[in-house]
PDB file of C-alpha atoms and ligand atoms in Angstrom:
ATOM      1  CA  MET A 134      45.709  -0.183   7.187  1.00  0.00           C
ATOM      2  CA  PRO A 135      47.601   1.599   4.421  1.00  0.00           C
ATOM      3  CA  GLN A 136      50.810   3.491   5.049  1.00  0.00           C
ATOM      4  CA  ALA A 137      50.509   7.047   6.318  1.00  0.00           C
ATOM      5  CA  ASP A 138      51.695   8.819   3.188  1.00  0.00           C
ATOM      6  CA  ALA A 139      50.196   6.827   0.332  1.00  0.00           C
ATOM      7  CA  PHE A 140      46.451   6.950   0.490  1.00  0.00           C
ATOM      8  CA  HIS A 141      45.614   5.862  -2.998  1.00  0.00           C
ATOM      9  CA  LEU A 142      43.901   2.570  -2.423  1.00  0.00           C
ATOM     10  CA  SER A 143      42.862   0.202  -5.203  1.00  0.00           C
ATOM     11  CA  GLY A 144      39.322  -1.174  -5.353  1.00  0.00           C
ATOM     12  CA  ALA A 145      40.659  -4.599  -4.326  1.00  0.00           C
ATOM     13  CA  ALA A 146      42.391  -3.096  -1.260  1.00  0.00           C
ATOM     14  CA  ALA A 147      39.171  -1.299  -0.254  1.00  0.00           C
ATOM     15  CA  ARG A 148      37.163  -4.550  -0.545  1.00  0.00           C
ATOM     16  CA  LYS A 149      39.740  -6.491   1.498  1.00  0.00           C
ATOM     17  CA  TYR A 150      39.625  -3.756   4.123  1.00  0.00           C
ATOM     18  CA  GLN A 151      35.834  -4.132   4.302  1.00  0.00           C
ATOM     19  CA  ASP A 152      35.902  -7.964   4.327  1.00  0.00           C
ATOM     20  CA  HIS A 153      38.652  -8.438   6.936  1.00  0.00           C
ATOM     21  CA  SER A 154      39.592  -5.313   8.911  1.00  0.00           C
ATOM     22  CA  VAL A 155      36.052  -3.974   9.370  1.00  0.00           C
ATOM     23  CA  PRO A 156      34.536  -7.076  11.048  1.00  0.00           C
ATOM     24  CA  ALA A 157      37.738  -7.686  13.052  1.00  0.00           C
ATOM     25  CA  MET A 158      38.231  -4.164  14.427  1.00  0.00           C
ATOM     26  CA  PHE A 159      36.415  -1.214  12.940  1.00  0.00           C
ATOM     27  CA  ALA A 160      32.817  -2.445  13.281  1.00  0.00           C
ATOM     28  CA  PRO A 161      33.261  -3.428  16.967  1.00  0.00           C
ATOM     29  CA  LEU A 162      35.004  -0.088  17.613  1.00  0.00           C
ATOM     30  CA  ALA A 163      32.139   1.733  15.867  1.00  0.00           C
ATOM     31  CA  LYS A 164      29.575  -0.026  18.092  1.00  0.00           C
ATOM     32  CA  ALA A 165      31.490   0.923  21.246  1.00  0.00           C
ATOM     33  CA  THR A 166      31.935   4.505  19.986  1.00  0.00           C
ATOM     34  CA  VAL A 167      28.291   5.119  19.119  1.00  0.00           C
ATOM     35  CA  LYS A 168      27.229   3.818  22.562  1.00  0.00           C
ATOM     36  CA  LYS A 169      29.372   6.516  24.175  1.00  0.00           C
ATOM     37  CA  LEU A 170      28.524   9.233  21.657  1.00  0.00           C
ATOM     38  CA  GLY A 171      24.904   9.918  22.631  1.00  0.00           C
ATOM     39  CA  LEU A 172      23.418  11.053  19.300  1.00  0.00           C
ATOM     40  CA  CYS A 173      20.354  13.336  19.506  1.00  0.00           C
ATOM     41  CA  GLU A 174      17.198  13.254  17.412  1.00  0.00           C
ATOM     42  CA  ASN A 175      17.630  14.776  13.920  1.00  0.00           C
ATOM     43  CA  ASP A 176      21.372  15.448  14.379  1.00  0.00           C
ATOM     44  CA  HIS A 177      23.366  16.257  11.257  1.00  0.00           C
ATOM     45  CA  VAL A 178      26.434  14.024  11.473  1.00  0.00           C
ATOM     46  CA  LEU A 179      29.658  14.018   9.455  1.00  0.00           C
ATOM     47  CA  ASP A 180      31.924  10.953   9.519  1.00  0.00           C
ATOM     48  CA  VAL A 181      35.331  12.120   8.257  1.00  0.00           C
ATOM     49  CA  ALA A 182      37.822   9.568   6.883  1.00  0.00           C
ATOM     50  CA  CYS A 183      34.849   7.200   6.903  1.00  0.00           C
ATOM     51  CA  GLY A 184      36.643   4.478   4.923  1.00  0.00           C
ATOM     52  CA  THR A 185      34.106   1.862   3.871  1.00  0.00           C
ATOM     53  CA  GLY A 186      31.600   3.307   6.364  1.00  0.00           C
ATOM     54  CA  ALA A 187      31.940   1.076   9.453  1.00  0.00           C
ATOM     55  CA  LEU A 188      31.096   3.935  11.826  1.00  0.00           C
ATOM     56  CA  THR A 189      28.783   5.730   9.389  1.00  0.00           C
ATOM     57  CA  ARG A 190      26.529   2.666   9.142  1.00  0.00           C
ATOM     58  CA  GLU A 191      26.409   2.376  12.938  1.00  0.00           C
ATOM     59  CA  ILE A 192      25.440   6.057  13.135  1.00  0.00           C
ATOM     60  CA  ILE A 193      22.710   5.599  10.494  1.00  0.00           C
ATOM     61  CA  ALA A 194      21.330   2.615  12.448  1.00  0.00           C
ATOM     62  CA  THR A 195      21.352   4.436  15.806  1.00  0.00           C
ATOM     63  CA  LEU A 196      20.472   8.057  15.062  1.00  0.00           C
ATOM     64  CA  PRO A 197      16.894   8.831  16.135  1.00  0.00           C
ATOM     65  CA  GLY A 198      14.496  10.844  13.965  1.00  0.00           C
ATOM     66  CA  ARG A 199      15.313  12.112  10.488  1.00  0.00           C
ATOM     67  CA  GLY A 200      18.862  13.447  10.450  1.00  0.00           C
ATOM     68  CA  ARG A 201      21.479  13.991   7.792  1.00  0.00           C
ATOM     69  CA  VAL A 202      24.497  11.669   7.708  1.00  0.00           C
ATOM     70  CA  VAL A 203      27.516  12.240   5.474  1.00  0.00           C
ATOM     71  CA  GLY A 204      30.459   9.870   5.058  1.00  0.00           C
ATOM     72  CA  ALA A 205      33.518  11.515   3.486  1.00  0.00           C
ATOM     73  CA  ASP A 206      36.865   9.916   2.669  1.00  0.00           C
ATOM     74  CA  LEU A 207      39.929  10.781   0.612  1.00  0.00           C
ATOM     75  CA  ASN A 208      39.658   7.526  -1.349  1.00  0.00           C
ATOM     76  CA  GLN A 209      36.887   7.138  -3.923  1.00  0.00           C
ATOM     77  CA  THR A 210      37.462   3.346  -3.781  1.00  0.00           C
ATOM     78  CA  MET A 211      36.511   3.302  -0.068  1.00  0.00           C
ATOM     79  CA  ILE A 212      33.469   5.478  -0.803  1.00  0.00           C
ATOM     80  CA  ASP A 213      32.385   3.104  -3.597  1.00  0.00           C
ATOM     81  CA  VAL A 214      32.359   0.160  -1.154  1.00  0.00           C
ATOM     82  CA  ALA A 215      30.626   2.267   1.519  1.00  0.00           C
ATOM     83  CA  SER A 216      27.875   3.505  -0.768  1.00  0.00           C
ATOM     84  CA  ALA A 217      27.145  -0.024  -2.051  1.00  0.00           C
ATOM     85  CA  LEU A 218      26.513  -1.043   1.595  1.00  0.00           C
ATOM     86  CA  THR A 219      24.219   1.877   2.542  1.00  0.00           C
ATOM     87  CA  PRO A 220      21.407   0.539   4.752  1.00  0.00           C
ATOM     88  CA  ALA A 221      17.810   1.653   4.308  1.00  0.00           C
ATOM     89  CA  SER A 222      16.953   4.449   6.751  1.00  0.00           C
ATOM     90  CA  SER A 223      14.822   7.512   7.371  1.00  0.00           C
ATOM     91  CA  HIS A 224      17.886   9.769   7.163  1.00  0.00           C
ATOM     92  CA  SER A 225      19.368  11.633   4.259  1.00  0.00           C
ATOM     93  CA  VAL A 226      22.661   9.810   3.579  1.00  0.00           C
ATOM     94  CA  ASP A 227      25.469  11.073   1.337  1.00  0.00           C
ATOM     95  CA  TRP A 228      28.871   9.604   0.523  1.00  0.00           C
ATOM     96  CA  MET A 229      31.629  11.671  -0.991  1.00  0.00           C
ATOM     97  CA  ALA A 230      35.332  11.658  -1.762  1.00  0.00           C
ATOM     98  CA  ALA A 231      36.914  14.633   0.037  1.00  0.00           C
ATOM     99  CA  ASP A 232      40.126  15.588   1.803  1.00  0.00           C
ATOM    100  CA  VAL A 233      39.580  16.429   5.465  1.00  0.00           C
ATOM    101  CA  THR A 234      41.432  19.730   4.971  1.00  0.00           C
ATOM    102  CA  ASP A 235      39.055  20.843   2.198  1.00  0.00           C
ATOM    103  CA  LEU A 236      35.499  19.770   3.029  1.00  0.00           C
ATOM    104  CA  PRO A 237      32.773  20.833   0.561  1.00  0.00           C
ATOM    105  CA  PHE A 238      30.365  22.170   3.217  1.00  0.00           C
ATOM    106  CA  ASP A 239      29.260  25.579   4.453  1.00  0.00           C
ATOM    107  CA  ASP A 240      30.368  26.838   7.848  1.00  0.00           C
ATOM    108  CA  HIS A 241      28.317  25.478  10.783  1.00  0.00           C
ATOM    109  CA  SER A 242      26.701  22.633   8.784  1.00  0.00           C
ATOM    110  CA  PHE A 243      26.892  19.767  11.324  1.00  0.00           C
ATOM    111  CA  ASP A 244      25.940  19.020  14.948  1.00  0.00           C
ATOM    112  CA  VAL A 245      28.417  16.160  15.253  1.00  0.00           C
ATOM    113  CA  ALA A 246      31.635  15.184  13.469  1.00  0.00           C
ATOM    114  CA  CYS A 247      33.455  11.872  13.930  1.00  0.00           C
ATOM    115  CA  ILE A 248      36.913  10.616  13.027  1.00  0.00           C
ATOM    116  CA  GLN A 249      37.364   6.904  13.629  1.00  0.00           C
ATOM    117  CA  GLN A 250      41.036   5.916  13.237  1.00  0.00           C
ATOM    118  CA  GLY A 251      41.819   8.664  10.747  1.00  0.00           C
ATOM    119  CA  LEU A 252      43.714  11.359  12.664  1.00  0.00           C
ATOM    120  CA  GLN A 253      46.999   9.420  12.689  1.00  0.00           C
ATOM    121  CA  PHE A 254      47.001   9.383   8.862  1.00  0.00           C
ATOM    122  CA  PHE A 255      46.362  13.094   8.290  1.00  0.00           C
ATOM    123  CA  PRO A 256      49.620  14.765   7.232  1.00  0.00           C
ATOM    124  CA  ASP A 257      48.448  18.190   8.519  1.00  0.00           C
ATOM    125  CA  LYS A 258      46.526  17.508  11.731  1.00  0.00           C
ATOM    126  CA  PRO A 259      45.986  21.159  12.797  1.00  0.00           C
ATOM    127  CA  ALA A 260      44.571  21.981   9.323  1.00  0.00           C
ATOM    128  CA  ALA A 261      42.283  18.923   9.503  1.00  0.00           C
ATOM    129  CA  LEU A 262      40.909  19.897  12.922  1.00  0.00           C
ATOM    130  CA  ALA A 263      40.512  23.550  11.871  1.00  0.00           C
ATOM    131  CA  GLU A 264      38.420  22.453   8.878  1.00  0.00           C
ATOM    132  CA  ILE A 265      36.216  20.222  11.057  1.00  0.00           C
ATOM    133  CA  HIS A 266      35.829  23.142  13.495  1.00  0.00           C
ATOM    134  CA  ARG A 267      34.667  25.316  10.577  1.00  0.00           C
ATOM    135  CA  VAL A 268      31.918  22.936   9.433  1.00  0.00           C
ATOM    136  CA  LEU A 269      30.629  22.198  12.979  1.00  0.00           C
ATOM    137  CA  LYS A 270      27.968  24.389  14.558  1.00  0.00           C
ATOM    138  CA  PRO A 271      29.015  26.355  17.670  1.00  0.00           C
ATOM    139  CA  GLY A 272      28.523  23.945  20.590  1.00  0.00           C
ATOM    140  CA  GLY A 273      28.764  20.991  18.178  1.00  0.00           C
ATOM    141  CA  LYS A 274      30.560  17.792  19.131  1.00  0.00           C
ATOM    142  CA  LEU A 275      33.688  16.146  17.730  1.00  0.00           C
ATOM    143  CA  CYS A 276      34.193  12.481  18.539  1.00  0.00           C
ATOM    144  CA  LEU A 277      37.471  10.818  17.670  1.00  0.00           C
ATOM    145  CA  THR A 278      39.167   7.498  18.240  1.00  0.00           C
ATOM    146  CA  CYS A 279      42.818   6.666  17.673  1.00  0.00           C
ATOM    147  CA  TRP A 280      44.774   3.567  18.812  1.00  0.00           C
ATOM    148  CA  SER A 281      46.347   4.272  22.205  1.00  0.00           C
ATOM    149  CA  ALA A 282      48.836   1.374  22.177  1.00  0.00           C
ATOM    150  CA  ILE A 283      50.353  -0.887  19.552  1.00  0.00           C
ATOM    151  CA  SER A 284      48.591  -4.248  19.819  1.00  0.00           C
ATOM    152  CA  GLU A 285      50.595  -7.415  20.395  1.00  0.00           C
ATOM    153  CA  PHE A 286      49.397  -8.652  17.005  1.00  0.00           C
ATOM    154  CA  ASN A 287      50.878  -5.632  15.216  1.00  0.00           C
ATOM    155  CA  ASN A 288      53.993  -5.777  17.388  1.00  0.00           C
ATOM    156  CA  GLY A 289      54.549  -9.423  16.446  1.00  0.00           C
ATOM    157  CA  LEU A 290      53.742  -8.712  12.798  1.00  0.00           C
ATOM    158  CA  ALA A 291      56.121  -5.720  12.601  1.00  0.00           C
ATOM    159  CA  GLU A 292      58.966  -7.658  14.274  1.00  0.00           C
ATOM    160  CA  ALA A 293      58.487 -10.610  11.898  1.00  0.00           C
ATOM    161  CA  LEU A 294      58.396  -8.305   8.856  1.00  0.00           C
ATOM    162  CA  GLU A 295      61.544  -6.529  10.064  1.00  0.00           C
ATOM    163  CA  ARG A 296      63.288  -9.937  10.380  1.00  0.00           C
ATOM    164  CA  HIS A 297      62.102 -11.596   7.166  1.00  0.00           C
ATOM    165  CA  VAL A 298      60.726  -8.992   4.725  1.00  0.00           C
ATOM    166  CA  SER A 299      61.883  -5.348   4.988  1.00  0.00           C
ATOM    167  CA  HIS A 300      62.033  -2.307   7.231  1.00  0.00           C
ATOM    168  CA  GLY A 301      59.499  -0.579   4.946  1.00  0.00           C
ATOM    169  CA  ALA A 302      56.970  -3.383   5.414  1.00  0.00           C
ATOM    170  CA  ALA A 303      57.480  -3.263   9.201  1.00  0.00           C
ATOM    171  CA  GLN A 304      56.842   0.485   9.129  1.00  0.00           C
ATOM    172  CA  LYS A 305      53.559  -0.066   7.278  1.00  0.00           C
ATOM    173  CA  ALA A 306      52.453  -2.469  10.033  1.00  0.00           C
ATOM    174  CA  ARG A 307      53.266   0.143  12.696  1.00  0.00           C
ATOM    175  CA  ALA A 308      51.756   3.168  10.863  1.00  0.00           C
ATOM    176  CA  PRO A 309      48.203   2.909  12.312  1.00  0.00           C
ATOM    177  CA  PHE A 310      49.755   3.111  15.812  1.00  0.00           C
ATOM    178  CA  SER A 311      52.004   6.064  15.048  1.00  0.00           C
ATOM    179  CA  PHE A 312      50.004   8.701  16.963  1.00  0.00           C
ATOM    180  CA  ARG A 313      49.226   7.372  20.426  1.00  0.00           C
ATOM    181  CA  ASP A 314      49.924  10.208  22.857  1.00  0.00           C
ATOM    182  CA  GLY A 315      46.639  11.240  24.491  1.00  0.00           C
ATOM    183  CA  ASP A 316      48.144  14.491  25.864  1.00  0.00           C
ATOM    184  CA  LEU A 317      49.245  15.453  22.346  1.00  0.00           C
ATOM    185  CA  ILE A 318      45.754  14.798  20.980  1.00  0.00           C
ATOM    186  CA  THR A 319      44.239  16.872  23.816  1.00  0.00           C
ATOM    187  CA  ALA A 320      46.628  19.746  23.013  1.00  0.00           C
ATOM    188  CA  LEU A 321      45.812  19.556  19.282  1.00  0.00           C
ATOM    189  CA  LEU A 322      42.070  19.678  20.040  1.00  0.00           C
ATOM    190  CA  ASP A 323      42.576  22.561  22.424  1.00  0.00           C
ATOM    191  CA  ASP A 324      44.614  24.541  19.861  1.00  0.00           C
ATOM    192  CA  ALA A 325      41.920  23.966  17.228  1.00  0.00           C
ATOM    193  CA  GLY A 326      39.202  25.475  19.461  1.00  0.00           C
ATOM    194  CA  PHE A 327      37.712  22.335  21.039  1.00  0.00           C
ATOM    195  CA  ARG A 328      37.190  21.624  24.743  1.00  0.00           C
ATOM    196  CA  VAL A 329      37.691  17.963  25.670  1.00  0.00           C
ATOM    197  CA  ALA A 330      34.577  16.819  27.544  1.00  0.00           C
ATOM    198  CA  GLU A 331      35.515  13.133  27.774  1.00  0.00           C
ATOM    199  CA  HIS A 332      38.685  11.092  27.306  1.00  0.00           C
ATOM    200  CA  ASP A 333      38.430   7.366  27.834  1.00  0.00           C
ATOM    201  CA  ILE A 334      39.999   4.124  26.617  1.00  0.00           C
ATOM    202  CA  ILE A 335      37.985   1.575  24.619  1.00  0.00           C
ATOM    203  CA  THR A 336      39.356  -1.991  24.746  1.00  0.00           C
ATOM    204  CA  LEU A 337      38.488  -4.410  21.951  1.00  0.00           C
ATOM    205  CA  HIS A 338      39.311  -8.126  21.839  1.00  0.00           C
ATOM    206  CA  ARG A 339      40.352  -8.965  18.310  1.00  0.00           C
ATOM    207  CA  ARG A 340      39.921 -12.608  17.256  1.00  0.00           C
ATOM    208  CA  PHE A 341      42.323 -14.374  14.881  1.00  0.00           C
ATOM    209  CA  GLU A 342      40.634 -17.569  13.749  1.00  0.00           C
ATOM    210  CA  ASP A 343      42.553 -17.781  10.461  1.00  0.00           C
ATOM    211  CA  LEU A 344      45.872 -16.010  10.967  1.00  0.00           C
ATOM    212  CA  ARG A 345      47.072 -16.644   7.389  1.00  0.00           C
ATOM    213  CA  ALA A 346      43.956 -15.143   5.763  1.00  0.00           C
ATOM    214  CA  GLN A 347      43.911 -12.193   8.165  1.00  0.00           C
ATOM    215  CA  VAL A 348      47.607 -11.372   7.661  1.00  0.00           C
ATOM    216  CA  LEU A 349      47.369 -11.731   3.876  1.00  0.00           C
ATOM    217  CA  ALA A 350      44.448  -9.278   3.827  1.00  0.00           C
ATOM    218  CA  LEU A 351      46.704  -6.490   5.119  1.00  0.00           C
ATOM    219  CA  PRO A 352      48.418  -3.849   2.961  1.00  0.00           C
ATOM    220  CA  VAL A 353      51.745  -5.686   3.566  1.00  0.00           C
ATOM    221  CA  GLU A 354      50.462  -8.631   1.507  1.00  0.00           C
ATOM    222  CA  GLN A 355      52.360  -7.579  -1.615  1.00  0.00           C
ATOM    223  CA  ASP A 356      55.624  -7.036   0.311  1.00  0.00           C
ATOM    224  CA  MET A 357      55.296 -10.556   1.724  1.00  0.00           C
ATOM    225  CA  ARG A 358      54.276 -12.227  -1.547  1.00  0.00           C
ATOM    226  CA  ALA A 359      57.279 -10.625  -3.282  1.00  0.00           C
ATOM    227  CA  LYS A 360      59.523 -12.640  -0.937  1.00  0.00           C
ATOM    228  CA  GLY A 361      57.858 -16.005  -1.683  1.00  0.00           C
ATOM    229  CA  ASP A 362      55.894 -18.681   0.199  1.00  0.00           C
ATOM    230  CA  ALA A 363      58.720 -19.818   2.485  1.00  0.00           C
ATOM    231  CA  VAL A 364      59.079 -16.278   3.872  1.00  0.00           C
ATOM    232  CA  ILE A 365      55.313 -15.966   4.349  1.00  0.00           C
ATOM    233  CA  ASP A 366      55.382 -19.213   6.367  1.00  0.00           C
ATOM    234  CA  ARG A 367      58.227 -17.863   8.540  1.00  0.00           C
ATOM    235  CA  VAL A 368      56.390 -14.594   9.196  1.00  0.00           C
ATOM    236  CA  LEU A 369      53.216 -16.466  10.162  1.00  0.00           C
ATOM    237  CA  LYS A 370      55.137 -18.850  12.454  1.00  0.00           C
ATOM    238  CA  ASP A 371      56.834 -15.918  14.230  1.00  0.00           C
ATOM    239  CA  ILE A 372      53.506 -14.147  14.731  1.00  0.00           C
ATOM    240  CA  ALA A 373      51.877 -17.333  16.061  1.00  0.00           C
ATOM    241  CA  ASP A 374      54.787 -17.798  18.515  1.00  0.00           C
ATOM    242  CA  HIS A 375      54.472 -14.163  19.598  1.00  0.00           C
ATOM    243  CA  LEU A 376      50.739 -14.572  20.177  1.00  0.00           C
ATOM    244  CA  ALA A 377      51.013 -17.897  22.063  1.00  0.00           C
ATOM    245  CA  PRO A 378      49.976 -16.260  25.388  1.00  0.00           C
ATOM    246  CA  TYR A 379      46.687 -15.234  23.715  1.00  0.00           C
ATOM    247  CA  ASP A 380      45.843 -18.708  22.328  1.00  0.00           C
ATOM    248  CA  LYS A 381      42.378 -19.816  23.499  1.00  0.00           C
ATOM    249  CA  ASP A 382      41.613 -23.255  22.013  1.00  0.00           C
ATOM    250  CA  GLY A 383      43.266 -22.475  18.676  1.00  0.00           C
ATOM    251  CA  VAL A 384      41.940 -18.919  18.360  1.00  0.00           C
ATOM    252  CA  PHE A 385      44.158 -15.965  19.276  1.00  0.00           C
ATOM    253  CA  ILE A 386      42.184 -13.336  21.190  1.00  0.00           C
ATOM    254  CA  VAL A 387      44.277 -10.187  21.417  1.00  0.00           C
ATOM    255  CA  PRO A 388      43.355  -6.953  23.241  1.00  0.00           C
ATOM    256  CA  GLN A 389      43.590  -3.689  21.307  1.00  0.00           C
ATOM    257  CA  GLU A 390      43.072  -0.289  22.933  1.00  0.00           C
ATOM    258  CA  ALA A 391      41.895   3.032  21.522  1.00  0.00           C
ATOM    259  CA  HIS A 392      41.575   6.568  22.835  1.00  0.00           C
ATOM    260  CA  PHE A 393      37.999   7.850  22.764  1.00  0.00           C
ATOM    261  CA  PHE A 394      37.689  11.642  22.798  1.00  0.00           C
ATOM    262  CA  ALA A 395      34.485  13.685  22.858  1.00  0.00           C
ATOM    263  CA  ALA A 396      35.135  17.412  22.495  1.00  0.00           C
ATOM    264  CA  THR A 397      32.896  20.453  22.214  1.00  0.00           C
ATOM    265  CA  ARG A 398      33.399  23.143  19.585  1.00  0.00           C
ATOM    266  CA  ALA A 399      33.791  26.572  21.149  1.00  0.00           C
TER     267      ALA A 399
HETATM  268  C1  SAM B 230      42.098   3.195   9.188  1.00  0.00           C
HETATM  269  S1  SAM B 230      41.084   3.858   7.944  1.00  0.00           S
HETATM  270  C2  SAM B 230      39.636   4.189   8.925  1.00  0.00           C
HETATM  271  C3  SAM B 230      38.407   4.201   8.092  1.00  0.00           C
HETATM  272  C4  SAM B 230      37.087   4.241   8.849  1.00  0.00           C
HETATM  273  N1  SAM B 230      36.952   5.420   9.675  1.00  0.00           N
HETATM  274  C5  SAM B 230      36.862   2.988   9.651  1.00  0.00           C
HETATM  275  O1  SAM B 230      36.748   3.090  10.882  1.00  0.00           O
HETATM  276  O2  SAM B 230      36.840   1.887   9.068  1.00  0.00           O
HETATM  277  C6  SAM B 230      41.722   5.472   7.635  1.00  0.00           C
HETATM  278  C7  SAM B 230      40.984   6.219   6.536  1.00  0.00           C
HETATM  279  O3  SAM B 230      41.480   7.556   6.506  1.00  0.00           O
HETATM  280  C8  SAM B 230      41.316   8.021   5.177  1.00  0.00           C
HETATM  281  N2  SAM B 230      42.128   9.226   5.008  1.00  0.00           N
HETATM  282  C9  SAM B 230      43.462   9.343   5.087  1.00  0.00           C
HETATM  283  N3  SAM B 230      43.851  10.604   4.866  1.00  0.00           N
HETATM  284  C10 SAM B 230      42.721  11.328   4.653  1.00  0.00           C
HETATM  285  C11 SAM B 230      42.460  12.704   4.364  1.00  0.00           C
HETATM  286  N4  SAM B 230      43.467  13.578   4.238  1.00  0.00           N
HETATM  287  N5  SAM B 230      41.185  13.094   4.218  1.00  0.00           N
HETATM  288  C12 SAM B 230      40.161  12.204   4.329  1.00  0.00           C
HETATM  289  N6  SAM B 230      40.359  10.878   4.590  1.00  0.00           N
HETATM  290  C13 SAM B 230      41.618  10.436   4.751  1.00  0.00           C
HETATM  291  C14 SAM B 230      41.799   6.828   4.350  1.00  0.00           C
HETATM  292  O4  SAM B 230      41.399   6.891   3.006  1.00  0.00           O
HETATM  293  C15 SAM B 230      41.170   5.672   5.127  1.00  0.00           C
HETATM  294  O5  SAM B 230      39.926   5.317   4.581  1.00  0.00           O
END
């Protein structure tokens, strides 16, 4: 995923995110999240930092009755991909570009708000949670997921980038895992006026069938390409060596863990 401070993604980056990262991680995480979420008939649901809509689409497919579902993301390019993939449904579905700290909704508009792998990228986390609190109805639910540990794939990738490419590229690979402390997230939620009702860990098993294609779909692609093909080969070899314990008949299957929080708005 993109670095924490530069969220202006090109259309090509948004499409690569949808084609590679969504099936590998964000769609399976969305499925696991919605199973735990327990949506109610006719809920109005806001998916903040929705990206290309991995979780939003799962919500649309699962929500009973005729609810309202909104996917909002800072990047118009992500929203463009999301809206092109909107499934047919009985719900009212809207996509919009919006910053989480300035949401274009009235107070108390939603029953449920979700943030799937977005919190770690928000520069002002208390302001983001305060704004979500504002647009949720009293008693409404906030569901959020955030990686709880750096995966061995990203560890191996970051170490290889540090060795062969640059410190900046290694930092980009680590950025999605930069906010992992569950106690800190609980305290942030508490301070923003939420009561944590559930905190659990979701474990995914990410498959790497084509390591080269999957690595070159990441935001570090340009950093690697700038160093030339020989460096790319060295990075890929180091990652493959690092992942050897996860090799199952030529496919690397690597666990990746996320915090799942469900919290109630006071
Ligand atoms: C790792 S992606 C997750 C996207 C999506 N939730 C998913 O599961 O595929 C993080 C998303 O956070 C969005 N984002 C970052 N800062 C934001 C902000 N201040 N307001 C709204 N969205 C933001 C990015 O544009 C990006 O789409």
